[in-house]
PDB file of C-alpha atoms in Angstrom:
ATOM      1  CA  MET A   1       0.000   0.000   0.000  1.00 87.00           C
ATOM      2  CA  THR A   2       1.383   3.408  -0.986  1.00 92.00           C
ATOM      3  CA  ILE A   3       0.164   6.605   0.626  1.00 96.00           C
ATOM      4  CA  ILE A   4       0.746   9.907  -1.144  1.00 96.00           C
ATOM      5  CA  ASN A   5      -0.026  12.843   1.092  1.00 96.00           C
ATOM      6  CA  VAL A   6      -0.222  15.797  -1.277  1.00 96.00           C
ATOM      7  CA  GLY A   7       0.427  18.438   1.381  1.00 94.00           C
ATOM      8  CA  LYS A   8       3.417  16.631   2.898  1.00 94.00           C
ATOM      9  CA  ASP A   9       4.937  14.816  -0.076  1.00 95.00           C
ATOM     10  CA  PHE A  10       4.290  17.240  -2.919  1.00 95.00           C
ATOM     11  CA  SER A  11       3.350  20.818  -2.115  1.00 94.00           C
ATOM     12  CA  ARG A  12       1.206  22.954   0.164  1.00 92.00           C
ATOM     13  CA  THR A  13       0.566  25.269  -2.777  1.00 90.00           C
ATOM     14  CA  PRO A  14      -0.332  23.137  -5.813  1.00 92.00           C
ATOM     15  CA  GLY A  15      -0.406  25.127  -9.026  1.00 88.00           C
ATOM     16  CA  GLY A  16      -2.139  24.888 -12.383  1.00 86.00           C
ATOM     17  CA  ARG A  17      -2.412  22.285 -15.094  1.00 87.00           C
ATOM     18  CA  ARG A  18       0.848  22.035 -17.010  1.00 84.00           C
ATOM     19  CA  TYR A  19       4.554  22.421 -16.336  1.00 86.00           C
ATOM     20  CA  ASN A  20       4.419  25.799 -18.045  1.00 78.00           C
ATOM     21  CA  SER A  21       1.561  26.992 -15.761  1.00 75.00           C
ATOM     22  CA  GLY A  22       4.107  27.467 -12.984  1.00 78.00           C
ATOM     23  CA  PRO A  23       5.603  25.399 -10.172  1.00 87.00           C
ATOM     24  CA  ASP A  24       3.898  22.356  -8.603  1.00 91.00           C
ATOM     25  CA  SER A  25       1.539  21.736 -11.491  1.00 92.00           C
ATOM     26  CA  GLY A  26      -0.911  18.857 -11.876  1.00 94.00           C
ATOM     27  CA  GLU A  27       1.239  17.464 -14.664  1.00 94.00           C
ATOM     28  CA  LEU A  28       4.291  17.395 -12.384  1.00 96.00           C
ATOM     29  CA  PHE A  29       2.328  15.696  -9.607  1.00 96.00           C
ATOM     30  CA  ARG A  30       0.991  13.082 -11.991  1.00 96.00           C
ATOM     31  CA  GLU A  31       4.325  12.298 -13.624  1.00 96.00           C
ATOM     32  CA  ARG A  32       6.490  12.381 -10.515  1.00 95.00           C
ATOM     33  CA  PHE A  33       4.173  10.877  -7.896  1.00 96.00           C
ATOM     34  CA  LEU A  34       0.966   9.313  -9.193  1.00 96.00           C
ATOM     35  CA  LEU A  35       2.254   7.525 -12.259  1.00 96.00           C
ATOM     36  CA  PRO A  36       5.201   5.626 -10.685  1.00 96.00           C
ATOM     37  CA  ALA A  37       3.166   4.707  -7.593  1.00 96.00           C
ATOM     38  CA  LEU A  38       0.232   3.478  -9.663  1.00 96.00           C
ATOM     39  CA  GLN A  39       2.437   1.532 -12.064  1.00 96.00           C
ATOM     40  CA  ARG A  40       3.968  -0.281  -9.086  1.00 95.00           C
ATOM     41  CA  ALA A  41       0.518  -0.853  -7.566  1.00 95.00           C
ATOM     42  CA  VAL A  42      -0.905  -2.307 -10.777  1.00 95.00           C
ATOM     43  CA  THR A  43       2.079  -4.655 -11.151  1.00 95.00           C
ATOM     44  CA  GLN A  44       1.953  -5.805  -7.538  1.00 94.00           C
ATOM     45  CA  GLY A  45      -1.852  -5.835  -7.216  1.00 93.00           C
ATOM     46  CA  ASP A  46      -1.632  -3.135  -4.558  1.00 94.00           C
ATOM     47  CA  ARG A  47      -3.482   0.149  -3.869  1.00 96.00           C
ATOM     48  CA  VAL A  48      -2.395   3.788  -3.857  1.00 97.00           C
ATOM     49  CA  PHE A  49      -4.021   6.143  -1.358  1.00 97.00           C
ATOM     50  CA  VAL A  50      -3.887   9.814  -2.264  1.00 97.00           C
ATOM     51  CA  VAL A  51      -4.667  12.055   0.707  1.00 97.00           C
ATOM     52  CA  LEU A  52      -5.733  15.487  -0.502  1.00 96.00           C
ATOM     53  CA  ASP A  53      -5.438  17.126   2.928  1.00 95.00           C
ATOM     54  CA  GLY A  54      -2.775  19.741   3.555  1.00 92.00           C
ATOM     55  CA  PRO A  55      -2.663  22.288   0.729  1.00 93.00           C
ATOM     56  CA  ARG A  56      -4.552  25.581   1.033  1.00 86.00           C
ATOM     57  CA  GLY A  57      -6.749  24.473  -1.876  1.00 88.00           C
ATOM     58  CA  TYR A  58      -6.644  23.142  -5.429  1.00 93.00           C
ATOM     59  CA  LEU A  59      -7.371  24.600  -8.804  1.00 91.00           C
ATOM     60  CA  SER A  60      -9.721  22.401 -10.814  1.00 92.00           C
ATOM     61  CA  SER A  61      -7.226  22.376 -13.684  1.00 91.00           C
ATOM     62  CA  PHE A  62      -4.605  20.832 -11.372  1.00 93.00           C
ATOM     63  CA  LEU A  63      -6.990  18.044 -10.388  1.00 94.00           C
ATOM     64  CA  GLU A  64      -8.101  17.402 -13.951  1.00 92.00           C
ATOM     65  CA  GLU A  65      -4.533  17.135 -15.216  1.00 93.00           C
ATOM     66  CA  ALA A  66      -3.343  14.993 -12.309  1.00 95.00           C
ATOM     67  CA  PHE A  67      -6.252  12.539 -12.143  1.00 96.00           C
ATOM     68  CA  GLY A  68      -8.164  12.884 -15.416  1.00 94.00           C
ATOM     69  CA  GLY A  69      -4.791  12.981 -17.180  1.00 93.00           C
ATOM     70  CA  LEU A  70      -4.093   9.401 -16.085  1.00 95.00           C
ATOM     71  CA  ILE A  71      -6.939   8.283 -18.367  1.00 94.00           C
ATOM     72  CA  ARG A  72      -6.538  10.926 -21.077  1.00 92.00           C
ATOM     73  CA  ARG A  73      -2.893  10.064 -21.596  1.00 92.00           C
ATOM     74  CA  GLY A  74      -3.785   6.403 -21.825  1.00 93.00           C
ATOM     75  CA  TYR A  75      -1.691   5.376 -18.800  1.00 95.00           C
ATOM     76  CA  PHE A  76      -4.522   3.463 -17.159  1.00 95.00           C
ATOM     77  CA  THR A  77      -8.123   2.439 -17.739  1.00 94.00           C
ATOM     78  CA  LYS A  78     -10.960   3.570 -15.447  1.00 94.00           C
ATOM     79  CA  ALA A  79     -11.323   0.004 -14.204  1.00 95.00           C
ATOM     80  CA  GLN A  80      -7.639  -0.087 -13.198  1.00 95.00           C
ATOM     81  CA  LEU A  81      -7.950   3.184 -11.316  1.00 96.00           C
ATOM     82  CA  LYS A  82     -11.047   1.926  -9.538  1.00 95.00           C
ATOM     83  CA  ARG A  83      -9.103  -1.113  -8.358  1.00 95.00           C
ATOM     84  CA  HIS A  84      -5.802   0.540  -7.505  1.00 97.00           C
ATOM     85  CA  LEU A  85      -6.474   4.198  -6.640  1.00 97.00           C
ATOM     86  CA  ASP A  86      -8.214   5.567  -3.575  1.00 97.00           C
ATOM     87  CA  ILE A  87      -8.623   9.343  -3.238  1.00 97.00           C
ATOM     88  CA  ARG A  88      -9.231  10.491   0.323  1.00 96.00           C
ATOM     89  CA  ALA A  89     -10.260  13.724   2.022  1.00 94.00           C
ATOM     90  CA  GLU A  90      -9.876  13.233   5.760  1.00 92.00           C
ATOM     91  CA  ASP A  91     -10.904  16.819   6.497  1.00 89.00           C
ATOM     92  CA  SER A  92     -14.276  17.905   5.114  1.00 86.00           C
ATOM     93  CA  PHE A  93     -12.603  21.028   3.678  1.00 88.00           C
ATOM     94  CA  TYR A  94     -11.182  18.830   0.884  1.00 92.00           C
ATOM     95  CA  GLU A  95     -14.405  16.977   0.094  1.00 92.00           C
ATOM     96  CA  THR A  96     -15.242  19.218  -2.896  1.00 92.00           C
ATOM     97  CA  TYR A  97     -11.775  18.588  -4.342  1.00 94.00           C
ATOM     98  CA  ARG A  98     -12.095  14.835  -3.815  1.00 95.00           C
ATOM     99  CA  ARG A  99     -15.444  14.915  -5.601  1.00 94.00           C
ATOM    100  CA  LEU A 100     -13.857  16.856  -8.473  1.00 93.00           C
ATOM    101  CA  ALA A 101     -10.935  14.432  -8.795  1.00 95.00           C
ATOM    102  CA  LEU A 102     -13.353  11.484  -9.001  1.00 95.00           C
ATOM    103  CA  LYS A 103     -15.499  13.339 -11.531  1.00 92.00           C
ATOM    104  CA  TYR A 104     -12.455  14.006 -13.721  1.00 93.00           C
ATOM    105  CA  ILE A 105     -11.477  10.344 -13.708  1.00 95.00           C
ATOM    106  CA  ASP A 106     -15.044   9.380 -14.511  1.00 93.00           C
ATOM    107  CA  GLU A 107     -15.402  11.881 -17.354  1.00 89.00           C
ATOM    108  CA  ALA A 108     -11.926  11.548 -18.873  1.00 89.00           C
ATOM    109  CA  ASN A 109     -11.664  10.100 -22.327  1.00 84.00           C
ATOM    110  CA  PRO A 110      -8.421   8.560 -23.655  1.00 84.00           C
ATOM    111  CA  GLU A 111      -8.861  10.194 -27.059  1.00 62.00           C
ATOM    112  CA  VAL A 112      -9.420  13.767 -25.939  1.00 52.00           C
ATOM    113  CA  ALA A 113      -6.406  15.947 -25.123  1.00 50.00           C
ATOM    114  CA  LEU A 114      -7.037  19.439 -23.757  1.00 53.00           C
ATOM    115  CA  ALA A 115      -5.337  22.439 -25.321  1.00 48.00           C
ATOM    116  CA  GLY A 116      -3.143  24.784 -23.283  1.00 45.00           C
TER     117      GLY A 116
ATOM    118  CA  MET B   1     -55.123  15.389  38.949  1.00 51.00           C
ATOM    119  CA  ILE B   2     -54.895  17.801  41.845  1.00 54.00           C
ATOM    120  CA  ALA B   3     -56.485  21.217  41.283  1.00 63.00           C
ATOM    121  CA  ILE B   4     -54.171  24.228  40.811  1.00 66.00           C
ATOM    122  CA  SER B   5     -54.766  27.437  42.700  1.00 76.00           C
ATOM    123  CA  GLU B   6     -55.278  30.823  40.958  1.00 78.00           C
ATOM    124  CA  LEU B   7     -51.817  32.013  41.961  1.00 80.00           C
ATOM    125  CA  GLU B   8     -50.248  28.858  40.586  1.00 76.00           C
ATOM    126  CA  LYS B   9     -52.211  29.284  37.347  1.00 76.00           C
ATOM    127  CA  ILE B  10     -50.859  32.831  36.951  1.00 82.00           C
ATOM    128  CA  LEU B  11     -47.309  31.746  37.742  1.00 82.00           C
ATOM    129  CA  LEU B  12     -47.558  28.782  35.405  1.00 79.00           C
ATOM    130  CA  GLY B  13     -48.938  30.974  32.596  1.00 82.00           C
ATOM    131  CA  ALA B  14     -46.138  33.509  33.059  1.00 86.00           C
ATOM    132  CA  LEU B  15     -43.528  30.754  33.078  1.00 83.00           C
ATOM    133  CA  VAL B  16     -44.863  29.169  29.883  1.00 82.00           C
ATOM    134  CA  ALA B  17     -45.036  32.581  28.180  1.00 86.00           C
ATOM    135  CA  ALA B  18     -41.468  33.470  29.253  1.00 88.00           C
ATOM    136  CA  LEU B  19     -40.131  30.105  28.149  1.00 84.00           C
ATOM    137  CA  SER B  20     -41.782  30.185  24.733  1.00 85.00           C
ATOM    138  CA  ALA B  21     -40.732  33.824  24.208  1.00 88.00           C
ATOM    139  CA  TYR B  22     -37.124  32.937  25.041  1.00 87.00           C
ATOM    140  CA  ILE B  23     -37.093  29.926  22.728  1.00 85.00           C
ATOM    141  CA  GLN B  24     -38.621  32.003  19.937  1.00 87.00           C
ATOM    142  CA  LEU B  25     -36.037  34.745  20.467  1.00 90.00           C
ATOM    143  CA  VAL B  26     -33.094  32.366  20.340  1.00 87.00           C
ATOM    144  CA  TRP B  27     -34.564  30.537  17.332  1.00 87.00           C
ATOM    145  CA  ARG B  28     -35.078  33.813  15.447  1.00 90.00           C
ATOM    146  CA  ALA B  29     -31.556  35.010  16.275  1.00 90.00           C
ATOM    147  CA  ASN B  30     -30.125  31.710  15.016  1.00 88.00           C
ATOM    148  CA  ARG B  31     -32.133  31.912  11.832  1.00 90.00           C
ATOM    149  CA  GLU B  32     -31.127  35.513  11.184  1.00 93.00           C
ATOM    150  CA  ALA B  33     -27.442  34.691  11.754  1.00 92.00           C
ATOM    151  CA  PHE B  34     -27.777  31.758   9.350  1.00 93.00           C
ATOM    152  CA  GLU B  35     -29.469  33.910   6.703  1.00 94.00           C
ATOM    153  CA  LYS B  36     -26.788  36.581   7.071  1.00 95.00           C
ATOM    154  CA  ARG B  37     -24.087  33.959   6.553  1.00 94.00           C
ATOM    155  CA  ILE B  38     -25.906  32.613   3.481  1.00 96.00           C
ATOM    156  CA  ASP B  39     -26.139  36.195   2.105  1.00 96.00           C
ATOM    157  CA  GLU B  40     -22.378  36.587   2.478  1.00 96.00           C
ATOM    158  CA  PHE B  41     -21.829  33.137   0.948  1.00 96.00           C
ATOM    159  CA  CYS B  42     -23.964  34.019  -2.102  1.00 97.00           C
ATOM    160  CA  ALA B  43     -22.253  37.413  -2.523  1.00 97.00           C
ATOM    161  CA  LEU B  44     -18.874  35.665  -2.510  1.00 97.00           C
ATOM    162  CA  ILE B  45     -20.009  33.152  -5.128  1.00 97.00           C
ATOM    163  CA  PHE B  46     -21.243  35.900  -7.435  1.00 97.00           C
ATOM    164  CA  GLU B  47     -18.032  37.877  -6.879  1.00 97.00           C
ATOM    165  CA  ALA B  48     -16.047  34.801  -7.949  1.00 97.00           C
ATOM    166  CA  ALA B  49     -18.428  34.258 -10.883  1.00 97.00           C
ATOM    167  CA  ASP B  50     -18.037  37.875 -12.088  1.00 97.00           C
ATOM    168  CA  LEU B  51     -14.278  37.619 -11.911  1.00 97.00           C
ATOM    169  CA  GLY B  52     -14.253  34.149 -13.483  1.00 97.00           C
ATOM    170  CA  ALA B  53     -16.496  35.203 -16.370  1.00 97.00           C
ATOM    171  CA  GLU B  54     -14.270  38.231 -17.043  1.00 96.00           C
ATOM    172  CA  TYR B  55     -11.192  36.010 -16.942  1.00 96.00           C
ATOM    173  CA  TRP B  56     -12.559  33.430 -19.365  1.00 96.00           C
ATOM    174  CA  ALA B  57     -13.960  36.056 -21.730  1.00 96.00           C
ATOM    175  CA  THR B  58     -10.490  37.616 -22.079  1.00 95.00           C
ATOM    176  CA  GLU B  59      -7.937  36.116 -24.431  1.00 93.00           C
ATOM    177  CA  LYS B  60      -4.541  35.372 -22.945  1.00 89.00           C
ATOM    178  CA  PRO B  61      -2.082  36.338 -25.677  1.00 86.00           C
ATOM    179  CA  GLN B  62       1.511  35.247 -26.218  1.00 82.00           C
ATOM    180  CA  ARG B  63       4.016  37.442 -24.395  1.00 77.00           C
ATOM    181  CA  LYS B  64       6.045  39.795 -26.592  1.00 75.00           C
ATOM    182  CA  ALA B  65       8.871  41.708 -24.976  1.00 64.00           C
ATOM    183  CA  SER B  66       8.231  44.892 -26.937  1.00 72.00           C
ATOM    184  CA  ASP B  67       4.469  45.106 -26.355  1.00 79.00           C
ATOM    185  CA  GLY B  68       3.711  47.035 -23.128  1.00 83.00           C
ATOM    186  CA  ALA B  69      -0.088  46.770 -23.410  1.00 84.00           C
ATOM    187  CA  ARG B  70       0.116  43.005 -23.812  1.00 84.00           C
ATOM    188  CA  ALA B  71       2.424  42.724 -20.801  1.00 87.00           C
ATOM    189  CA  LEU B  72      -0.057  44.745 -18.737  1.00 89.00           C
ATOM    190  CA  LEU B  73      -2.954  42.508 -19.819  1.00 91.00           C
ATOM    191  CA  LEU B  74      -0.952  39.403 -18.932  1.00 89.00           C
ATOM    192  CA  SER B  75      -0.121  40.725 -15.479  1.00 90.00           C
ATOM    193  CA  GLN B  76      -3.797  41.599 -14.936  1.00 92.00           C
ATOM    194  CA  LEU B  77      -4.802  38.076 -15.949  1.00 92.00           C
ATOM    195  CA  ARG B  78      -2.271  36.582 -13.536  1.00 89.00           C
ATOM    196  CA  ILE B  79      -3.674  38.732 -10.731  1.00 93.00           C
ATOM    197  CA  MET B  80      -7.155  37.497 -11.673  1.00 94.00           C
ATOM    198  CA  GLU B  81      -5.930  33.901 -11.490  1.00 92.00           C
ATOM    199  CA  SER B  82      -4.618  34.481  -7.974  1.00 90.00           C
ATOM    200  CA  ARG B  83      -7.851  36.193  -6.933  1.00 94.00           C
ATOM    201  CA  ILE B  84      -9.998  33.376  -8.332  1.00 94.00           C
ATOM    202  CA  ASP B  85      -7.823  30.880  -6.446  1.00 90.00           C
ATOM    203  CA  GLY B  86      -8.269  32.897  -3.241  1.00 91.00           C
ATOM    204  CA  LEU B  87     -12.026  33.280  -3.712  1.00 94.00           C
ATOM    205  CA  GLN B  88     -12.359  29.545  -4.261  1.00 92.00           C
ATOM    206  CA  GLN B  89     -10.722  28.947  -0.884  1.00 89.00           C
ATOM    207  CA  LYS B  90     -12.969  31.520   0.805  1.00 93.00           C
ATOM    208  CA  ILE B  91     -16.002  29.770  -0.683  1.00 95.00           C
ATOM    209  CA  GLU B  92     -14.751  26.452   0.719  1.00 91.00           C
ATOM    210  CA  LEU B  93     -14.394  28.086   4.108  1.00 91.00           C
ATOM    211  CA  PHE B  94     -17.991  29.306   4.003  1.00 93.00           C
ATOM    212  CA  ARG B  95     -19.142  25.797   3.151  1.00 93.00           C
ATOM    213  CA  LEU B  96     -17.426  24.590   6.302  1.00 89.00           C
ATOM    214  CA  LEU B  97     -19.133  27.324   8.326  1.00 90.00           C
ATOM    215  CA  VAL B  98     -22.635  26.323   7.234  1.00 92.00           C
ATOM    216  CA  ARG B  99     -21.938  22.569   7.195  1.00 90.00           C
ATOM    217  CA  ARG B 100     -23.059  21.960  10.776  1.00 86.00           C
ATOM    218  CA  GLN B 101     -26.175  24.062  10.384  1.00 89.00           C
ATOM    219  CA  ILE B 102     -27.648  22.178   7.436  1.00 92.00           C
ATOM    220  CA  ARG B 103     -28.908  18.656   6.849  1.00 91.00           C
ATOM    221  CA  LEU B 104     -26.462  15.999   5.649  1.00 90.00           C
ATOM    222  CA  GLY B 105     -28.286  15.478   2.339  1.00 93.00           C
ATOM    223  CA  ASP B 106     -28.343  19.233   1.680  1.00 94.00           C
ATOM    224  CA  HIS B 107     -24.620  19.448   2.401  1.00 93.00           C
ATOM    225  CA  ASP B 108     -23.905  16.575   0.062  1.00 92.00           C
ATOM    226  CA  ALA B 109     -25.846  18.296  -2.719  1.00 94.00           C
ATOM    227  CA  LEU B 110     -23.999  21.552  -1.969  1.00 95.00           C
ATOM    228  CA  VAL B 111     -20.611  19.820  -2.350  1.00 93.00           C
ATOM    229  CA  GLY B 112     -21.709  18.429  -5.728  1.00 93.00           C
ATOM    230  CA  LEU B 113     -22.901  21.820  -7.004  1.00 96.00           C
ATOM    231  CA  MET B 114     -19.757  23.537  -5.735  1.00 95.00           C
ATOM    232  CA  ALA B 115     -17.610  20.962  -7.526  1.00 93.00           C
ATOM    233  CA  GLU B 116     -19.412  21.858 -10.776  1.00 94.00           C
ATOM    234  CA  PHE B 117     -18.875  25.566 -10.082  1.00 96.00           C
ATOM    235  CA  PHE B 118     -15.174  25.108  -9.328  1.00 95.00           C
ATOM    236  CA  ASP B 119     -14.808  22.994 -12.439  1.00 93.00           C
ATOM    237  CA  ALA B 120     -16.225  25.848 -14.546  1.00 95.00           C
ATOM    238  CA  LEU B 121     -14.265  28.499 -12.660  1.00 95.00           C
ATOM    239  CA  SER B 122     -10.760  27.048 -12.547  1.00 92.00           C
ATOM    240  CA  GLY B 123     -10.958  23.962 -14.775  1.00 88.00           C
ATOM    241  CA  GLY B 124     -10.184  23.750 -18.500  1.00 84.00           C
ATOM    242  CA  ASN B 125      -6.900  25.449 -19.342  1.00 81.00           C
ATOM    243  CA  PHE B 126      -7.009  27.842 -16.401  1.00 87.00           C
ATOM    244  CA  GLY B 127      -3.567  29.312 -15.784  1.00 82.00           C
ATOM    245  CA  ALA B 128      -2.214  28.256 -19.203  1.00 80.00           C
ATOM    246  CA  GLU B 129       0.441  30.509 -20.752  1.00 81.00           C
ATOM    247  CA  VAL B 130      -1.672  31.201 -23.813  1.00 84.00           C
ATOM    248  CA  ARG B 131      -5.375  30.610 -24.428  1.00 87.00           C
ATOM    249  CA  LYS B 132      -8.253  31.894 -26.493  1.00 91.00           C
ATOM    250  CA  ALA B 133     -11.267  33.667 -24.988  1.00 93.00           C
ATOM    251  CA  ASP B 134     -13.825  31.061 -23.940  1.00 94.00           C
ATOM    252  CA  ILE B 135     -17.287  32.616 -23.909  1.00 95.00           C
ATOM    253  CA  ALA B 136     -19.028  29.267 -23.394  1.00 95.00           C
ATOM    254  CA  ARG B 137     -17.054  28.702 -20.188  1.00 95.00           C
ATOM    255  CA  ALA B 138     -17.755  32.284 -19.066  1.00 96.00           C
ATOM    256  CA  ARG B 139     -21.477  31.488 -19.379  1.00 96.00           C
ATOM    257  CA  LEU B 140     -21.008  28.137 -17.642  1.00 96.00           C
ATOM    258  CA  VAL B 141     -19.411  29.946 -14.689  1.00 97.00           C
ATOM    259  CA  TYR B 142     -22.636  31.934 -14.200  1.00 97.00           C
ATOM    260  CA  THR B 143     -24.912  28.944 -14.751  1.00 97.00           C
ATOM    261  CA  THR B 144     -23.126  26.822 -12.154  1.00 97.00           C
ATOM    262  CA  ALA B 145     -22.831  29.773  -9.737  1.00 97.00           C
ATOM    263  CA  THR B 146     -26.589  30.325 -10.009  1.00 97.00           C
ATOM    264  CA  ASP B 147     -27.203  26.651  -9.245  1.00 97.00           C
ATOM    265  CA  VAL B 148     -25.138  26.908  -6.054  1.00 97.00           C
ATOM    266  CA  VAL B 149     -26.878  30.136  -4.988  1.00 97.00           C
ATOM    267  CA  ALA B 150     -30.350  28.706  -5.731  1.00 97.00           C
ATOM    268  CA  HIS B 151     -29.540  25.690  -3.565  1.00 97.00           C
ATOM    269  CA  LEU B 152     -28.201  27.894  -0.764  1.00 96.00           C
ATOM    270  CA  ARG B 153     -31.355  30.035  -0.824  1.00 95.00           C
ATOM    271  CA  GLU B 154     -33.505  26.944  -0.352  1.00 94.00           C
ATOM    272  CA  LEU B 155     -31.659  25.853   2.758  1.00 92.00           C
ATOM    273  CA  SER B 156     -33.013  26.270   6.224  1.00 86.00           C
ATOM    274  CA  PRO B 157     -30.992  25.765   9.390  1.00 86.00           C
ATOM    275  CA  THR B 158     -31.374  22.534  11.316  1.00 83.00           C
ATOM    276  CA  PRO B 159     -32.777  23.095  14.823  1.00 76.00           C
ATOM    277  CA  ASN B 160     -30.223  24.046  17.420  1.00 73.00           C
ATOM    278  CA  LEU B 161     -29.690  20.981  19.626  1.00 74.00           C
ATOM    279  CA  TYR B 162     -29.096  23.023  22.784  1.00 75.00           C
ATOM    280  CA  LEU B 163     -32.294  24.975  22.177  1.00 75.00           C
ATOM    281  CA  LEU B 164     -34.242  21.761  21.634  1.00 77.00           C
ATOM    282  CA  LEU B 165     -32.793  20.320  24.827  1.00 82.00           C
ATOM    283  CA  PHE B 166     -33.708  23.485  26.711  1.00 79.00           C
ATOM    284  CA  ALA B 167     -37.288  23.368  25.381  1.00 78.00           C
ATOM    285  CA  LEU B 168     -37.575  19.680  26.305  1.00 81.00           C
ATOM    286  CA  LEU B 169     -36.336  20.375  29.826  1.00 82.00           C
ATOM    287  CA  GLY B 170     -38.835  23.233  30.091  1.00 78.00           C
ATOM    288  CA  VAL B 171     -41.721  20.987  29.014  1.00 77.00           C
ATOM    289  CA  ALA B 172     -40.535  18.215  31.360  1.00 78.00           C
ATOM    290  CA  GLY B 173     -40.422  20.724  34.222  1.00 77.00           C
ATOM    291  CA  LEU B 174     -43.958  21.883  33.500  1.00 74.00           C
ATOM    292  CA  VAL B 175     -45.263  18.333  33.273  1.00 73.00           C
ATOM    293  CA  TYR B 176     -43.609  17.549  36.572  1.00 74.00           C
ATOM    294  CA  PHE B 177     -45.060  20.741  38.061  1.00 70.00           C
ATOM    295  CA  ILE B 178     -48.593  19.841  36.964  1.00 69.00           C
ATOM    296  CA  TYR B 179     -48.679  16.048  37.409  1.00 69.00           C
ATOM    297  CA  GLY B 180     -45.735  14.954  39.439  1.00 65.00           C
ATOM    298  CA  LYS B 181     -45.439  17.475  42.242  1.00 59.00           C
ATOM    299  CA  PRO B 182     -45.980  15.680  45.549  1.00 54.00           C
ATOM    300  CA  MET B 183     -47.882  18.508  47.249  1.00 53.00           C
ATOM    301  CA  TYR B 184     -49.274  21.849  46.011  1.00 55.00           C
ATOM    302  CA  THR B 185     -49.471  25.115  47.921  1.00 56.00           C
ATOM    303  CA  SER B 186     -53.269  24.816  48.094  1.00 59.00           C
ATOM    304  CA  GLN B 187     -52.952  21.368  49.645  1.00 59.00           C
ATOM    305  CA  ILE B 188     -50.411  22.590  52.189  1.00 55.00           C
ATOM    306  CA  LEU B 189     -52.774  25.394  53.143  1.00 59.00           C
ATOM    307  CA  THR B 190     -55.689  22.932  53.416  1.00 63.00           C
ATOM    308  CA  TYR B 191     -53.685  20.593  55.640  1.00 58.00           C
ATOM    309  CA  ALA B 192     -52.544  23.524  57.807  1.00 57.00           C
ATOM    310  CA  GLU B 193     -56.157  24.468  58.495  1.00 57.00           C
TER     311      GLU B 193
END
């Protein structure tokens, strides 16, 4: 079991969507943290817990790129993420963000790549 | 049931009136405080929506070192991005403030509507270096903001538990006074004679 605590392991001030949107982007989080952890989890039949608590808030574009991007980029299928990824919001403050992350995974389409 | 004397009737009536007036007063104060908070919450959502719609309706052009006007526009757009980010956090804070005053199902629906609003506000290519004006998203910001505000306006506060407990204790006291009191003043006077 791998636990990624966004506030502790990544940043307390997550940024925008892409690398060029500034520091601590969703793309950086996905490529540096989510992707390697999930690849290991899928191989070993394990689960990755992402704890959203800690940062002062998230931009929706960050969440879409980090979580929806896993599907859009063709890294994983929705079924794989359902089995191996668990997004948590221990504090109710992060519940909206958790809901958004799940929505982005649910709505992501492998063929569609967003501009920007 | 033992008969109650005139004096006891007056005292009992005054006590019931005072108790119900107090409960009504506290209930009204709670409701007014809740409504005031909802007003502030709605104002904040529309402030974020105004700013978001302006942001999305403005094209973010490529930076050119020689173009002063373009540089000014870009810096204004970056300030808007920071303000939208800040407003989003304030909105989250307000949700936390009203969370304990509303029903669980209402709160759940509020979280869902706010997620849609945030998606419109800071989703898409928000914060990208270059982007075209997106009028459809600007409209979506208002639509989703209106949905959140409409839901907030329909909410009513859940009863204050302490107030309910106080009212219950008051009723229990009255019941005890009427039915359970071992001896009334009138009886004492009768026995004394």
